[in-house]
PDB file of C-alpha atoms in Angstrom:
ATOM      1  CA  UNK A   1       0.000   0.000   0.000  1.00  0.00           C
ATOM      2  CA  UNK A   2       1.114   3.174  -0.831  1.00  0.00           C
ATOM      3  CA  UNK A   3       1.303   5.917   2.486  1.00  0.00           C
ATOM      4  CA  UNK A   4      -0.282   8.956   0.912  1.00  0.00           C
ATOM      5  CA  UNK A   5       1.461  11.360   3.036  1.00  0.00           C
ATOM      6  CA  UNK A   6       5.113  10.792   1.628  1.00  0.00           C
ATOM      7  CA  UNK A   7       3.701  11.383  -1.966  1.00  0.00           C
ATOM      8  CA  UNK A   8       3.657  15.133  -3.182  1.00  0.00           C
ATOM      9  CA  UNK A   9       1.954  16.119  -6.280  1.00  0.00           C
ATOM     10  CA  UNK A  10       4.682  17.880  -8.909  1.00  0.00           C
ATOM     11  CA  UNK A  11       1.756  18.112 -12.262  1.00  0.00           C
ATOM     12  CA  UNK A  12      -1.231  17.300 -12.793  1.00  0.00           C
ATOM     13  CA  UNK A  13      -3.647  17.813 -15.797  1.00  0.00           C
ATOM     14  CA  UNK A  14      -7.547  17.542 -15.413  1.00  0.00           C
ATOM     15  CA  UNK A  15      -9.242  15.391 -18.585  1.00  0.00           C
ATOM     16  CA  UNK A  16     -13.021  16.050 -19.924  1.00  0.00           C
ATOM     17  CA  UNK A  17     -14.613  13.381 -18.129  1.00  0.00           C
ATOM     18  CA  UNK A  18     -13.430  14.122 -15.111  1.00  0.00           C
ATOM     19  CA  UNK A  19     -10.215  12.027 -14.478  1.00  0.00           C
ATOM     20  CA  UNK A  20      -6.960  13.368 -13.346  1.00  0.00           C
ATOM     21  CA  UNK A  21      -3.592  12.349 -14.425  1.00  0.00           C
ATOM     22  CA  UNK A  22      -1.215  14.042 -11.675  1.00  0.00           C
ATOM     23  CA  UNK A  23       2.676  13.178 -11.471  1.00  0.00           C
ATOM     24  CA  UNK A  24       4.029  12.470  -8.000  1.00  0.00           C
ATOM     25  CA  UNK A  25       6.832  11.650  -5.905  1.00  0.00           C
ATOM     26  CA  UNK A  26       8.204  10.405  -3.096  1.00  0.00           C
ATOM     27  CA  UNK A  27       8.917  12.632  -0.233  1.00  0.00           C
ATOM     28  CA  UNK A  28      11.308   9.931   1.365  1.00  0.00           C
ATOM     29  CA  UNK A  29      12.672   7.064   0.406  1.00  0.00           C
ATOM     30  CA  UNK A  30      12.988   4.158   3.728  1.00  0.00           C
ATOM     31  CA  UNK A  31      12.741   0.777   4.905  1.00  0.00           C
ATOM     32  CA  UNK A  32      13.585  -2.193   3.566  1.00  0.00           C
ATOM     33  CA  UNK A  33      14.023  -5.601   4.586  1.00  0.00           C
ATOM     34  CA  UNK A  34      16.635  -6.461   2.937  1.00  0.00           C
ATOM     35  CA  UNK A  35      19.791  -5.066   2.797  1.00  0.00           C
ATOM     36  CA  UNK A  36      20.828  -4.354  -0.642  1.00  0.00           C
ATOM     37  CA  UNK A  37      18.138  -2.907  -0.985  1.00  0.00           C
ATOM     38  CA  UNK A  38      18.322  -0.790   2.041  1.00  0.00           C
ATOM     39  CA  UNK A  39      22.121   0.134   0.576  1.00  0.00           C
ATOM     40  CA  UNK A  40      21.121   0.981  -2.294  1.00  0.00           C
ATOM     41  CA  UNK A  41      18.068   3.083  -0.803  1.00  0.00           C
ATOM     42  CA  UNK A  42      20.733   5.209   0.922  1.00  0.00           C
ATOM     43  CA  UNK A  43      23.109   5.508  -1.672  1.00  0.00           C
ATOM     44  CA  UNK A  44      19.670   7.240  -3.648  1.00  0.00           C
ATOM     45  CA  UNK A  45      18.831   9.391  -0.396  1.00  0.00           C
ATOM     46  CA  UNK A  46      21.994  10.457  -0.718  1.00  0.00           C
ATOM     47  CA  UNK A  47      22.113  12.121  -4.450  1.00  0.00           C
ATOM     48  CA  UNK A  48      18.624  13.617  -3.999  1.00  0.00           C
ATOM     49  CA  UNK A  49      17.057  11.169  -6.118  1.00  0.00           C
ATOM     50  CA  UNK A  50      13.525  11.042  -5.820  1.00  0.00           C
ATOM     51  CA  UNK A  51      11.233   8.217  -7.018  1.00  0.00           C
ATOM     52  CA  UNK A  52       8.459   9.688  -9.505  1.00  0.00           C
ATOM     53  CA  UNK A  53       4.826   7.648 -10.516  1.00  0.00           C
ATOM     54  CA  UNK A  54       1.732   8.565 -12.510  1.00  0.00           C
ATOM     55  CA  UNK A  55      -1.167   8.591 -10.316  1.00  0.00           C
ATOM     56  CA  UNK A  56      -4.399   8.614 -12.102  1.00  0.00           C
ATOM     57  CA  UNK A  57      -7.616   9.789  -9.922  1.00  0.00           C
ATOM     58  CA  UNK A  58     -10.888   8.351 -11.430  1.00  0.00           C
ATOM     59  CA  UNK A  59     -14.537   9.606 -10.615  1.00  0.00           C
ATOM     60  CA  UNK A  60     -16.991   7.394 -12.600  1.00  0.00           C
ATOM     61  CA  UNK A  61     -14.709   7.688 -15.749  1.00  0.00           C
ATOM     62  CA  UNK A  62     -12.313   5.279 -17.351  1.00  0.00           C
ATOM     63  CA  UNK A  63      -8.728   4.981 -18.787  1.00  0.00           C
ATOM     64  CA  UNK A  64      -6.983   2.782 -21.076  1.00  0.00           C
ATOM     65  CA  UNK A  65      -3.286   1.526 -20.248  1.00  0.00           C
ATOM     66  CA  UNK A  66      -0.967  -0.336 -21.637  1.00  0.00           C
ATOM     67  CA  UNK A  67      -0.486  -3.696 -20.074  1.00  0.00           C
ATOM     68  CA  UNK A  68       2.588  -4.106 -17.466  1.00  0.00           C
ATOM     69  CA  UNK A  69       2.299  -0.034 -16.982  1.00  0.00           C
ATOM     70  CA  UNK A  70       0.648  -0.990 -13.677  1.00  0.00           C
ATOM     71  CA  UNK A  71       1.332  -0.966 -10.345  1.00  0.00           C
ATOM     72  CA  UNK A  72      -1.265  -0.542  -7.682  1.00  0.00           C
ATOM     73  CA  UNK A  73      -4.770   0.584  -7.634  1.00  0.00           C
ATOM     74  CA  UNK A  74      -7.777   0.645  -5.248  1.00  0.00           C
ATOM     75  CA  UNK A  75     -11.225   2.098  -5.267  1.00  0.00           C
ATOM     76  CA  UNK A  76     -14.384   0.376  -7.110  1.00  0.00           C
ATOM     77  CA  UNK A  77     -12.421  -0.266 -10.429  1.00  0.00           C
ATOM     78  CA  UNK A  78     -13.219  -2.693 -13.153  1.00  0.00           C
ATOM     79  CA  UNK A  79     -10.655  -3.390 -15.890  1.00  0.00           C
ATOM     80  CA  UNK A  80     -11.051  -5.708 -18.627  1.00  0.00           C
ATOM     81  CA  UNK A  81      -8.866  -6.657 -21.663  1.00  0.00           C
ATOM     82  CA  UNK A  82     -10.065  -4.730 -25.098  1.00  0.00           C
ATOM     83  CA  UNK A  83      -8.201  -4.263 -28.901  1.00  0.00           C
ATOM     84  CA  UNK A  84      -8.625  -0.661 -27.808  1.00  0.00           C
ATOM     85  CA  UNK A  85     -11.031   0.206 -31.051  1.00  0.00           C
ATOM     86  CA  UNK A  86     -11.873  -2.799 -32.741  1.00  0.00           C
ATOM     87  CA  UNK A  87      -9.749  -5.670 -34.268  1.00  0.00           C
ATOM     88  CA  UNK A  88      -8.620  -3.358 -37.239  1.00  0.00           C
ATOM     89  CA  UNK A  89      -6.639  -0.367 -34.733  1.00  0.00           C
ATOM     90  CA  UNK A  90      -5.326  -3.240 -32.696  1.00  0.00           C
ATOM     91  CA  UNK A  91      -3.982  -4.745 -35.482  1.00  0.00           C
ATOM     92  CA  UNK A  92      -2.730  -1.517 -37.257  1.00  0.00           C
ATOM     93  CA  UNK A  93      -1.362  -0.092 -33.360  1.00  0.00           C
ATOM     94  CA  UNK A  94       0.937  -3.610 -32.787  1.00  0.00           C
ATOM     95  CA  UNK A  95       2.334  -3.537 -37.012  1.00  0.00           C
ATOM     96  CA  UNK A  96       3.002   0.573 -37.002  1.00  0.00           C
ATOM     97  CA  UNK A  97       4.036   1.510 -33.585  1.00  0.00           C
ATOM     98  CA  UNK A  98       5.239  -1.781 -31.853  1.00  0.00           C
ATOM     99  CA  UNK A  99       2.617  -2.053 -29.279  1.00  0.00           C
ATOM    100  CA  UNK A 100       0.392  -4.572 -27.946  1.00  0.00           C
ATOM    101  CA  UNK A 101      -2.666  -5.837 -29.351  1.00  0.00           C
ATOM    102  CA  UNK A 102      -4.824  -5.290 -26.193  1.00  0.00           C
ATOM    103  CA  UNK A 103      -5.178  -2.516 -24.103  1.00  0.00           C
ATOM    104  CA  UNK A 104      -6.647  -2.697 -20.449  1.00  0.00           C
ATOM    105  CA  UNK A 105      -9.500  -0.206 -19.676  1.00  0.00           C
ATOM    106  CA  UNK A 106     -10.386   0.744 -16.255  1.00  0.00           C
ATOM    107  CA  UNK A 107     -13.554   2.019 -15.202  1.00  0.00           C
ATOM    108  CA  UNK A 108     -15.132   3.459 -11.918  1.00  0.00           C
ATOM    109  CA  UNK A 109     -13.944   5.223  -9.501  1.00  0.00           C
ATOM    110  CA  UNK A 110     -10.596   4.998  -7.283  1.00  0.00           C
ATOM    111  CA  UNK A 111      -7.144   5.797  -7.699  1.00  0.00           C
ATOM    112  CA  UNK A 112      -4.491   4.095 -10.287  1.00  0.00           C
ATOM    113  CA  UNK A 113      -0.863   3.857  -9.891  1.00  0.00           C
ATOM    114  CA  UNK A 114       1.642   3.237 -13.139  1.00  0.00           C
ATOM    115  CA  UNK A 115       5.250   2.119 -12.856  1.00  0.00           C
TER     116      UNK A 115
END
C-alpha cells in the first residue's frame, strides 16, 4: 500500500470526463528488509534522487493503459482486456508503432498507480 502522506503532487492535468492524471513523488525514500536494498536506498537518499509515478484519480470515468504499466490501484475499479477500437486499430497499433494488441480499460472510480 502506498502511504499517501510521503507522496507530493509535482503536475497534474484535469481530462473532460473528469479524471486526473497528476505526477508524484516520493517525499522519502525508507525501509527495507533487505539489505541491498536498504544500501542501495541510501546511496539514492543520498544524491537527492527522488522516485516519480503517474497517479491517475478516477470519478466514474475510465482509462486505457498499456499492459505491465501498472502498479497498484484501489477504489471500485473494473478493468477488462479490449483491442482498444476494434480488431482493425489493434492490429494496425501492434504492425506501425510496436505495441500490444490489447489494451486494459479501467472504469469506476478509485485511484491508479503506473510504474
Amino acid at each position: 500500500m502506498i502511504d499517501q502522506h510521503n507522496l507530493e503532487v509535482i503536475d497534474s492535468s484535469q481530462a473532460i470526463d473528469g479524471a486526473t492524471v497528476e505526477i508524484v513523488q516520493f517525499s522519502n525514500l525508507s525501509g527495507s528488509a533487505d539489505v541491498r536494498t536498504a544500501e542501495n536506498l541510501y546511496y539514492v537518499r543520498q544524491s537527492g534522487m527522488r522516485l516519480k509515478m503517474v497517479r491517475i484519480v478516477l470519478q466514474n470515468s475510465h482509462v486505457r493503459v498499456e499492459p505491465g504499466a501498472l502498479y497498484y490501484m484501489k477504489g471500485r475499479l473494473q478493468m477488462k482486456a479490449s483491442t482498444g477500437g476494434g480488431i482493425l486499430k489493434g492490429l494496425s497499433r501492434k504492425v506501425l508503432s510496436g505495441e500490444t494488441f490489447f489494451v486494459n480499460e479501467i472504469h469506476g472510480t478509485g485511484e491508479i498507480y503506473l510504474e
